[in-house]
Coordinates of C-alpha atoms in Angstrom, one line a residue:
X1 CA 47.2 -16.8 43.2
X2 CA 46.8 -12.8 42.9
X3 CA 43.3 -13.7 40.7
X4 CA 41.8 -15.5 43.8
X5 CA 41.8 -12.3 45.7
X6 CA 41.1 -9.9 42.4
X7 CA 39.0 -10.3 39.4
X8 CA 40.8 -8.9 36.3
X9 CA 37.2 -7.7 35.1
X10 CA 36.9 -5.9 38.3
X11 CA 40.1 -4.0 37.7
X12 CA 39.4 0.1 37.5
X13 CA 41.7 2.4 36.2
X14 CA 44.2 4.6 38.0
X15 CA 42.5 3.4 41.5
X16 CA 42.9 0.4 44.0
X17 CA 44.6 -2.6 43.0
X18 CA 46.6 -0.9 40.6
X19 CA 48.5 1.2 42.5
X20 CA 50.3 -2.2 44.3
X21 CA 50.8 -3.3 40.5
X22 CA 53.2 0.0 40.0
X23 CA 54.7 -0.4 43.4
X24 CA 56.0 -3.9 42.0
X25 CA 56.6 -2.3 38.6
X26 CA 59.2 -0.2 40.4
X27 CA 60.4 -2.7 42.5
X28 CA 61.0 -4.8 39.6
X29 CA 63.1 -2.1 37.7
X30 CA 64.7 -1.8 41.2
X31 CA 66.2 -5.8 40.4
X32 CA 66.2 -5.5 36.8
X33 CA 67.8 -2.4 35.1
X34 CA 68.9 -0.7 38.3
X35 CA 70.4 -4.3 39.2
X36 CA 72.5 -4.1 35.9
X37 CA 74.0 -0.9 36.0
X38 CA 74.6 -0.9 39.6
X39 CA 76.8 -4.9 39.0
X40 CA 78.4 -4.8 36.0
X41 CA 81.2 -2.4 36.4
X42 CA 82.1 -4.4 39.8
X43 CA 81.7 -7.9 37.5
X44 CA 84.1 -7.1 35.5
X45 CA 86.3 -6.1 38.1
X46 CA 85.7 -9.1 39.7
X47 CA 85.5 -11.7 36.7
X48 CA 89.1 -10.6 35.8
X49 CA 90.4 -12.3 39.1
X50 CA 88.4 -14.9 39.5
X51 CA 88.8 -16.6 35.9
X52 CA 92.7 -15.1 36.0
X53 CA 91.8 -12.7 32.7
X54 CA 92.3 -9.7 31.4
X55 CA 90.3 -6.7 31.9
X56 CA 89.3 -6.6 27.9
X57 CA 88.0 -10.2 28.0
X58 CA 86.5 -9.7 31.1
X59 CA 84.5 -6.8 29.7
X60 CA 83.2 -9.0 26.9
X61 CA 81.2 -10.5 29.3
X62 CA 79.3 -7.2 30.5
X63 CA 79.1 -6.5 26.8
X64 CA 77.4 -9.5 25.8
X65 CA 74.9 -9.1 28.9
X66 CA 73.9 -5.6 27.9
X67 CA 73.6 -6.3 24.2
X68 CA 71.6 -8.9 25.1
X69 CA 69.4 -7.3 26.9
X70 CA 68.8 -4.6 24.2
X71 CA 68.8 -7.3 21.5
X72 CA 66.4 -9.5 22.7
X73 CA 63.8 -7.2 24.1
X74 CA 61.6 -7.2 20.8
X75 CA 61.3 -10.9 21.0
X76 CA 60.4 -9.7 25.0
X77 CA 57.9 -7.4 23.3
X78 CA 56.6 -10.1 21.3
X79 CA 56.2 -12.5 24.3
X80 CA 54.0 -10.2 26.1
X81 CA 51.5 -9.2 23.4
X82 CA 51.2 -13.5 22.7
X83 CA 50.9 -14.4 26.3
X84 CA 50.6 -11.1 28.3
X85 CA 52.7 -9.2 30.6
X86 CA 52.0 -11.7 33.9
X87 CA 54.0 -14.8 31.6
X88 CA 56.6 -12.5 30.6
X89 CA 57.5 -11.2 33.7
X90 CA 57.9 -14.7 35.6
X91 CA 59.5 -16.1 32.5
X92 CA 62.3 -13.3 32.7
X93 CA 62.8 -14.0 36.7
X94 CA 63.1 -17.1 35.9
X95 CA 65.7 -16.6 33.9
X96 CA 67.7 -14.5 36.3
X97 CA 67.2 -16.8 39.1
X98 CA 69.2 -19.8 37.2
X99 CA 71.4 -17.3 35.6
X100 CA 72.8 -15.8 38.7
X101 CA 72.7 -19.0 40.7
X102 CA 74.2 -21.6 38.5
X103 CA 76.8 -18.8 38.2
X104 CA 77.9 -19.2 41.3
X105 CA 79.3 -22.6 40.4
X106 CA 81.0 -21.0 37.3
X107 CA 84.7 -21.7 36.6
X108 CA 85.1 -20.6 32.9
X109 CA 84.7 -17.8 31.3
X110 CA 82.4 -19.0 29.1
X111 CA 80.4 -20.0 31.4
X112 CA 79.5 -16.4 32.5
X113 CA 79.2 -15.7 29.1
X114 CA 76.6 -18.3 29.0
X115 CA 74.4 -17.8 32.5
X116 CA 75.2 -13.6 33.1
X117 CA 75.5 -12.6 29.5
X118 CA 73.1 -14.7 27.6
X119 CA 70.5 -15.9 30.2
X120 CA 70.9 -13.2 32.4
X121 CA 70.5 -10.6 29.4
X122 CA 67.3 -12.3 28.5
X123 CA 65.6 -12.0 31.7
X124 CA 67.0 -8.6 32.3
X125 CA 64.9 -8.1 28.7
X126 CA 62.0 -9.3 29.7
X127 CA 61.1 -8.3 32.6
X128 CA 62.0 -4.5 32.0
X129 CA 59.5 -4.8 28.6
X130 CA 57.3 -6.6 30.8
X131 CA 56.7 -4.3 33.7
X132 CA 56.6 -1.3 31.7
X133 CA 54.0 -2.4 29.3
X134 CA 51.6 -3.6 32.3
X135 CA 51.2 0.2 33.5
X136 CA 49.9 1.8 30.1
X137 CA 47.0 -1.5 31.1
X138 CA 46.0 -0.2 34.5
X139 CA 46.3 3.6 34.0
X140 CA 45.2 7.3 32.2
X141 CA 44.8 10.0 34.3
X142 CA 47.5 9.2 36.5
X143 CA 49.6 7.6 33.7
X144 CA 52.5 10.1 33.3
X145 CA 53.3 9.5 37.8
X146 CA 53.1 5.6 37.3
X147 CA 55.3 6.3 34.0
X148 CA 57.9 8.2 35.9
X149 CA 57.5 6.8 39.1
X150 CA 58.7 3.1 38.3
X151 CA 61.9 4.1 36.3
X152 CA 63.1 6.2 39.6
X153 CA 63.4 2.7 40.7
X154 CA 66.2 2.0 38.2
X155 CA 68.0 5.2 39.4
X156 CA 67.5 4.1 43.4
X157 CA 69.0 0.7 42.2
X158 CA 71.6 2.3 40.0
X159 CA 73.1 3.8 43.7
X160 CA 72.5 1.3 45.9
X161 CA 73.9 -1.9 43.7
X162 CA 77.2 -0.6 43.3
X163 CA 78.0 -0.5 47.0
X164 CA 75.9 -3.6 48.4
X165 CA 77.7 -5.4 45.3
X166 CA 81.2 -4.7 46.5
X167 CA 80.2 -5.2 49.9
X168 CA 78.9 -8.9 49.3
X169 CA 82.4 -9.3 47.2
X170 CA 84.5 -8.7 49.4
X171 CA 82.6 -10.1 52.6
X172 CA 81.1 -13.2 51.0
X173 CA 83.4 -13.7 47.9
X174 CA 82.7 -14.0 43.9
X175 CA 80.4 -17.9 43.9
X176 CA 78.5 -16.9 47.5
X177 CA 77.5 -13.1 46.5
X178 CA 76.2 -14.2 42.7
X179 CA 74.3 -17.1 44.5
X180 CA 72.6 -14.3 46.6
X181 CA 71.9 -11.8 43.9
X182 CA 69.7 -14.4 42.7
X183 CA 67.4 -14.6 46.1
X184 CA 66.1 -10.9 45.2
X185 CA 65.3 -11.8 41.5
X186 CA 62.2 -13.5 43.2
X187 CA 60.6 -10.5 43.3
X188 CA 60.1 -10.5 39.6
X189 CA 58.0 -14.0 40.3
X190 CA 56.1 -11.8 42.7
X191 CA 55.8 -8.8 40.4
X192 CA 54.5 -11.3 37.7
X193 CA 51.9 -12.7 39.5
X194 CA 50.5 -9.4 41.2
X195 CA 50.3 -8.8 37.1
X196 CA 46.7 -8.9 35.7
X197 CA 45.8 -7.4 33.0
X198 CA 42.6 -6.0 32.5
X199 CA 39.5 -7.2 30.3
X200 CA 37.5 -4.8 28.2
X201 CA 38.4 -1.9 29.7
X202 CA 37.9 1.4 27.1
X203 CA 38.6 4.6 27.0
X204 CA 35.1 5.6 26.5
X205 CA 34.2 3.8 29.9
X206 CA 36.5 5.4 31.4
X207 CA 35.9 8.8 30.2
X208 CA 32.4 8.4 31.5
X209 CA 33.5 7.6 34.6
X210 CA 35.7 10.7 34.9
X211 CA 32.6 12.7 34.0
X212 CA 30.5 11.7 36.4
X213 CA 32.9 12.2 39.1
X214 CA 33.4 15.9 37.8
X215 CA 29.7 16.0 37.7
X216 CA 29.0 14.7 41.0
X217 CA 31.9 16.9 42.7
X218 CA 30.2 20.1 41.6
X219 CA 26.4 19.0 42.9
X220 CA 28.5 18.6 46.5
X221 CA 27.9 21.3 49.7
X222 CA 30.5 23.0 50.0
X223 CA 30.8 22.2 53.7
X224 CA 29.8 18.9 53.2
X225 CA 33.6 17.4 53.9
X226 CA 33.3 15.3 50.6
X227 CA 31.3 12.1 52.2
X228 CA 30.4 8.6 50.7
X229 CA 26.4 9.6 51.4
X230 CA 27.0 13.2 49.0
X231 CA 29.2 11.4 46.2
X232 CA 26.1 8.5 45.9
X233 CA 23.4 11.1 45.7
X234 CA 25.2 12.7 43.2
X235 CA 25.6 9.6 41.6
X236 CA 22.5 8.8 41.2
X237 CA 21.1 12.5 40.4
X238 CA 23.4 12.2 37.4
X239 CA 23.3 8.7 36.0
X240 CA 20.3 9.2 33.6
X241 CA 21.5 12.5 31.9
X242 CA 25.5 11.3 31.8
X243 CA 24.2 8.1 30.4
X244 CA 21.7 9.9 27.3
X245 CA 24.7 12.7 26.9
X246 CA 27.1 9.8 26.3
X247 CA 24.8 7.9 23.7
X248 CA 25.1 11.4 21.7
X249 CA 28.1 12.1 21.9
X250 CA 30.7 11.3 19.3
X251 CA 34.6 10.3 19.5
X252 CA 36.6 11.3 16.5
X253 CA 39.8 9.6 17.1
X254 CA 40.3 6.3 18.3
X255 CA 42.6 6.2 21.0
X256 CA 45.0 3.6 22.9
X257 CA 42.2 2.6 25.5
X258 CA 39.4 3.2 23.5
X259 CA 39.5 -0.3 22.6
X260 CA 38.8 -3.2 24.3
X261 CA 41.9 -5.4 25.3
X262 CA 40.7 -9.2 24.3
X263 CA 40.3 -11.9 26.5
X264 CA 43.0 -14.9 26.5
X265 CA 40.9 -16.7 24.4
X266 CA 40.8 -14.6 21.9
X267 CA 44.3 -13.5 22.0
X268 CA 45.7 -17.2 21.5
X269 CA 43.5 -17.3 18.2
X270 CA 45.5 -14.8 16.1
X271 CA 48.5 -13.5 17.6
X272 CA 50.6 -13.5 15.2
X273 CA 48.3 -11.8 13.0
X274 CA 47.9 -9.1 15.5
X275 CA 51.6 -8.5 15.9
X276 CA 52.2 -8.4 12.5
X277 CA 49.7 -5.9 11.5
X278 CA 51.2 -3.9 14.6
X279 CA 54.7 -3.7 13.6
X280 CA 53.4 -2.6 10.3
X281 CA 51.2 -0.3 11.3
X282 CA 54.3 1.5 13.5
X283 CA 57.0 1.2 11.0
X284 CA 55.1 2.7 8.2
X285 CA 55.1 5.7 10.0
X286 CA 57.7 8.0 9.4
X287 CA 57.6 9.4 13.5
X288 CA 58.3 6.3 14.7
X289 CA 61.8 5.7 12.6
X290 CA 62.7 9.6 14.6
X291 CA 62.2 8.0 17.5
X292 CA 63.9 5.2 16.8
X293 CA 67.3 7.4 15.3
X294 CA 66.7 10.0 18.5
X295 CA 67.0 6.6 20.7
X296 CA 70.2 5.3 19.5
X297 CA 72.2 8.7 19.2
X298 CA 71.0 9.4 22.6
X299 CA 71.7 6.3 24.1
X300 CA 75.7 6.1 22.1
X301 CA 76.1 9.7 24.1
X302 CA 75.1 8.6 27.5
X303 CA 77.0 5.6 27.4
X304 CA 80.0 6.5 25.8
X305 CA 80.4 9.3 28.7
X306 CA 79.8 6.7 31.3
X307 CA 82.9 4.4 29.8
X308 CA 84.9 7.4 29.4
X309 CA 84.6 10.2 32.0
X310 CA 86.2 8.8 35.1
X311 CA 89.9 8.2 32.8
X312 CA 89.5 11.5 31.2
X313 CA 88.8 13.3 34.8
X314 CA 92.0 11.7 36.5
X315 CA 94.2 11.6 33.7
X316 CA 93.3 15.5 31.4
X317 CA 92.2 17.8 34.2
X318 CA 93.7 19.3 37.4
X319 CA 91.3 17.4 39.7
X320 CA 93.2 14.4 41.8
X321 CA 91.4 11.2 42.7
X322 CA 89.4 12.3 45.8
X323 CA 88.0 15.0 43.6
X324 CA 87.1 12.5 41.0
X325 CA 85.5 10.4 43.2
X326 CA 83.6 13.5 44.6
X327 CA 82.2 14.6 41.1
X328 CA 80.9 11.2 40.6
X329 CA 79.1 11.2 43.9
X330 CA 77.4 14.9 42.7
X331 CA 76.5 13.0 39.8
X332 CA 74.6 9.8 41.2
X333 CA 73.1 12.5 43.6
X334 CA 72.1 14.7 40.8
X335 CA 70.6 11.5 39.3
X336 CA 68.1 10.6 42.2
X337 CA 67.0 14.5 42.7
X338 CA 66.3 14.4 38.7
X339 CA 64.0 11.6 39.2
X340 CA 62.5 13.5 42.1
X341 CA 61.6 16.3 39.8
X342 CA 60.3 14.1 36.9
X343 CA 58.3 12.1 39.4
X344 CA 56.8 15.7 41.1
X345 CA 56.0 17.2 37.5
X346 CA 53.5 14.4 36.9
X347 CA 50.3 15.5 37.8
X348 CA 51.5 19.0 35.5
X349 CA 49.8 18.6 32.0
X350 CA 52.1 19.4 28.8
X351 CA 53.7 17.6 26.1
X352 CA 56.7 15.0 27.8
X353 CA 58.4 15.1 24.4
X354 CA 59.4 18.4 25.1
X355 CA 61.0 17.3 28.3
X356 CA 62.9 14.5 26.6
X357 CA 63.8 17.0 24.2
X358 CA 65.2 19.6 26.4
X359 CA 66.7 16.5 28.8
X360 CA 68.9 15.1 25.8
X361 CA 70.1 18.4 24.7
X362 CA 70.9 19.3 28.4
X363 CA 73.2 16.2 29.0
X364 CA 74.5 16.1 25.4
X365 CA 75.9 19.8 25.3
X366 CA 77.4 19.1 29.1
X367 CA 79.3 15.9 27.5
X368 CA 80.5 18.6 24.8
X369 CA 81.4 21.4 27.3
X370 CA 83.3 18.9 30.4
X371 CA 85.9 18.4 28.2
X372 CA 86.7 22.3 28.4
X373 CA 86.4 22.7 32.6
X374 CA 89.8 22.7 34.0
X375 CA 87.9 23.9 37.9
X376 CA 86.1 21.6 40.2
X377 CA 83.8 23.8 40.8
X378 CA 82.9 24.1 37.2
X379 CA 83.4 20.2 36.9
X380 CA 81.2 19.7 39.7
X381 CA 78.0 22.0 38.2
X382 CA 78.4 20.3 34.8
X383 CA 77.6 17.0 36.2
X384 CA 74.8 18.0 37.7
X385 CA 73.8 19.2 34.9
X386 CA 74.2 15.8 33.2
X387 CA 72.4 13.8 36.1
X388 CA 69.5 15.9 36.2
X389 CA 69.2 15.9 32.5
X390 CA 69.8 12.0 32.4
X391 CA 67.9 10.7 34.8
X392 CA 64.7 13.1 33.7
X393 CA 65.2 11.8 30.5
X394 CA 65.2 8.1 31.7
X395 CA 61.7 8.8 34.0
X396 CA 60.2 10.0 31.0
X397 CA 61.0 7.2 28.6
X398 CA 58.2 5.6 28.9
X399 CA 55.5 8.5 28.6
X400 CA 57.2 9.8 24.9
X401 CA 57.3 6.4 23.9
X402 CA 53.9 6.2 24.5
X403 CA 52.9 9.0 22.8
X404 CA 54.2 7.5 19.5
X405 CA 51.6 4.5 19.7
X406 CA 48.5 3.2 21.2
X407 CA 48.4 1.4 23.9
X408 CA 48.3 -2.3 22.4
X409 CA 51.2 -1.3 20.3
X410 CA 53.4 -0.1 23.1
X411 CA 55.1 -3.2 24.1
X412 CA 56.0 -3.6 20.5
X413 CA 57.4 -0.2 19.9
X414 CA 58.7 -0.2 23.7
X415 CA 60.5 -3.4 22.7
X416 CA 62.4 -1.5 19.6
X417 CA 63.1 1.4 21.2
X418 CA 65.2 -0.7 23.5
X419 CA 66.7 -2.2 20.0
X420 CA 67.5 0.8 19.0
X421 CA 69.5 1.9 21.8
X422 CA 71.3 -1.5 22.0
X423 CA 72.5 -1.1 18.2
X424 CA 73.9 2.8 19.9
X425 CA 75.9 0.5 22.4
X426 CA 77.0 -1.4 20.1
X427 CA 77.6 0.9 17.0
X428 CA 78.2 4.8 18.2
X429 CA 79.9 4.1 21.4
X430 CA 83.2 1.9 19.8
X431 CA 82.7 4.6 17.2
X432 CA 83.5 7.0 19.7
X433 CA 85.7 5.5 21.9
X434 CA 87.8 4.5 18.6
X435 CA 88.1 8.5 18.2
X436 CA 89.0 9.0 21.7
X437 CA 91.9 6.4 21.8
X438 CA 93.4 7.0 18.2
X439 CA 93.2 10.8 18.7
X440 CA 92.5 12.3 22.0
X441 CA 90.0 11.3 25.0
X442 CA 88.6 14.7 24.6
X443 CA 87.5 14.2 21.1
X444 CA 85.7 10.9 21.7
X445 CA 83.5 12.9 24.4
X446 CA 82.8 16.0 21.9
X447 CA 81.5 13.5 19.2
X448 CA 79.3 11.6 21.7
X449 CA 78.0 14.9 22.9
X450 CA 77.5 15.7 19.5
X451 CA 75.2 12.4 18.3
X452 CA 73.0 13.3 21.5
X453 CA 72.1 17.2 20.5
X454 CA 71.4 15.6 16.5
X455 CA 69.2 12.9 18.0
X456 CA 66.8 15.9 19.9
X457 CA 66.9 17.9 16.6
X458 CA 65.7 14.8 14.9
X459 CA 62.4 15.7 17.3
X460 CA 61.8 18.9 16.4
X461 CA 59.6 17.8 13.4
X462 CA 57.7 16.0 15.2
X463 CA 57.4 18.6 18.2
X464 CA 56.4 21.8 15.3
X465 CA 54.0 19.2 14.2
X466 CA 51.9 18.4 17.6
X467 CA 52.3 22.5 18.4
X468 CA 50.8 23.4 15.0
X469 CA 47.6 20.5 15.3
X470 CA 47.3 22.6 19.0
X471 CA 47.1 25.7 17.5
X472 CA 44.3 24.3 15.3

């Protein structure tokens, strides 16, 4: 449909057609990750009265839905390096269009085990690994605001789900408001098929490219206002001597988009051979098994203070409900402004690990410290402390992941790292909220807080090591 209109060989980097490919990226996290975070505390609200269960086994069925959406996403990963990113993404809608709308004829528990947790999960997977992967395809200079920009569409949907959710509930009811939540999956199918992925697009093309446009801005008047008639001229003046310089000159280190991505021909002849020699190639490196460790403690932090903050804010400090509910508003606030900052430091040039280092640490001592505040003033600057720290760390996932890998390997690695934080949800976080309930709530926050700051430390090898190959 979309290839009618555009070539994929007449795709360029960071410019035209691209930039409606990361509008749909972020309108697909919008549906997929925002979609889940914003529903599932409401779900199980709602599950528990509509199947006539308990809270605990109505929980199991948000439980399975987000393990499997962490579990499954290297088989996601896998899917888009065999048939590409376009496949993946439609598959997963898909998937979340029967989910959610042969849930609305559910009348078992098991059957929203089946359609929300399971098939549900899996489309949730895929198309999250799927639209991130197809930016790292379409962009380098302007990689790091595409990077943050379609995450802050997980945070919009993260505040906006929760409410239009409950609104549909209790207008509409349970069967009607699922049935509808599937009508705006559909923009995944439309996300998948504005998806095409480039052919033979390298790095060293492109780095010529940038060159002559640096070349051809300085042979510019300065009052010339920048026309289509200077920048040709300048083309042309420059062609013959960018062209012989190039020839000469000589690329040391193979990077992501230095090589060419394969046609679909050539990918369906070895992909398995491909993948396999990718994995290996990440997980014989030492960095990528601290990335890994930094993603599960993280992740086991930040969700065990989501499950346990709003019981330990009524029931262990001076604060009454309204005040509660008031804190947790400063915190979804604190969330969108700390996209807003990630997505405005994108055109600044410096090392996003760092940022993700100092994001973690931020939100992991503030899990340590809101414990001890017994003001609401105080309560109320810690967390927006933790929502700038989280949600900066969230728009910048995708940028430090990618510095781990090249740009082939990032759905693979992309694809773990999501692993990796599904084995924190389902390892660290009981862990801690096992401490909490056998000792005290406060206790079960202090150890969370504490597994965030050792995941960021487990960075600082890596961080010494990139500072010292500057210095160099």
């Amino acid at each position: 449909m979309f290839n009618c209109c555009i070539r994929r060989s007449n795709l360029k980097l960071d410019r035209g057609y691209v930039w409606l490919i990361m509008m749909m990226s972020f309108l697909s996290h919008f549906v997929h990750v925002g979609f889940t975070s914003g529903v599932i505390g409401n779900l199980t609200v709602v599950h528990s009265k509509f199947f006539s269960i308990g809270l605990q086994q109505s929980s199991l069925i948000g439980s399975v839905h987000t393990a499997t959406m962490f579990m499954f996403s290297p088989v996601a990963s896998i899917l888009v390096k065999k048939v590409g990113c376009r496949v993946t993404q439609i598959f997963g809608g898909i998937c979340l269009i029967l989910g959610l709308s042969l849930l609305s004829l559910a009348t078992k528990q098991w059957h929203a085990i089946c359609l929300f947790g399971i098939l549900a999960g899996i489309g949730i997977s895929a198309t999250y690994v799927a639209s991130s992967s197809i930016l790292s395809m379409h962009f380098l200079k302007y990689k790091n605001l595409a990077f943050s920009f379609a995450p802050f569409g997980a945070i919009v949907g993260s505040a906006v789900w929760p409410k239009l959710s409950q609104h549909l509930f209790d207008t509409v009811g349970y069967s009607r408001a699922v049935a509808y939540f599937s009508i705006f999956h559909i923009l995944h199918v439309i996300a998948g098929l504005s998806f095409c992925e480039p052919i033979q697009i390298s790095h060293a093309e492109a780095k010529l490219t940038e060159k002559k446009e640096v070349n051809v801005m300085k042979t510019l008047p300065e009052d010339s206002g920048y026309t289509e008639e200077h920048i040709n001229k300048g083309f042309q003046k420059n062609e013959e001597i960018l062209e012989q310089n190039f020839k000469d000159e000589k690329i040391s280190d193979i990077s992501p988009i230095e090589k060419k991505f394969n046609s679909d021909q050539q990918l369906s002849k070895k992909p398995s051979v491909s993948i396999t020699a990718s994995i290996f190639t990440l997980f014989k490196s030492s960095k990528t098994w601290l990335l890994l460790a930094n993603f599960w403690l993280w992740n086991s932090c930040s969700d065990c203070f989501h499950i346990l903050i709003n019981d330990y804010l009524i029931k262990h400090t001076p604060l009454t409900v309204p005040e509660v509910t008031w804190a947790l508003t400063v915190l979804g606030i604190a969330k969108l402004v700390g996209s807003l900052l990630a997505v405005s430091m994108s055109p600044l040039k410096f090392d996003r690990l760092n940022i993700h280092f100092l994001a973690v640490l931020l939100y992991s001592v503030t899990t340590i410290a809101i414990p001890y505040c017994m003001t609401k003033e105080l309560c109320y600057t810690l967390m927006t402390f933790w929502g700038l720290g989280f949600s900066m760390s969230i728009c910048n996932l995708l940028a430090v992941t990618m510095d781990f890998c090249e740009v082939e390997t990032l759905p693979i690695l992309f694809g773990f790292t999501l692993f990796a934080e599904g084995l924190g949800c389902l390892m660290g976080t009981p862990l801690c909220t096992l401490l909490a309930v056998k000792t005290e709530e406060q206790y079960g926050l202090v150890l969370a807080g504490c597994a965030g700051v050792l995941g960021s430390l487990l960075l600082l090898p890596e961080m010494i090591r990139r500072v010292r190959g500057r210095e160099k």
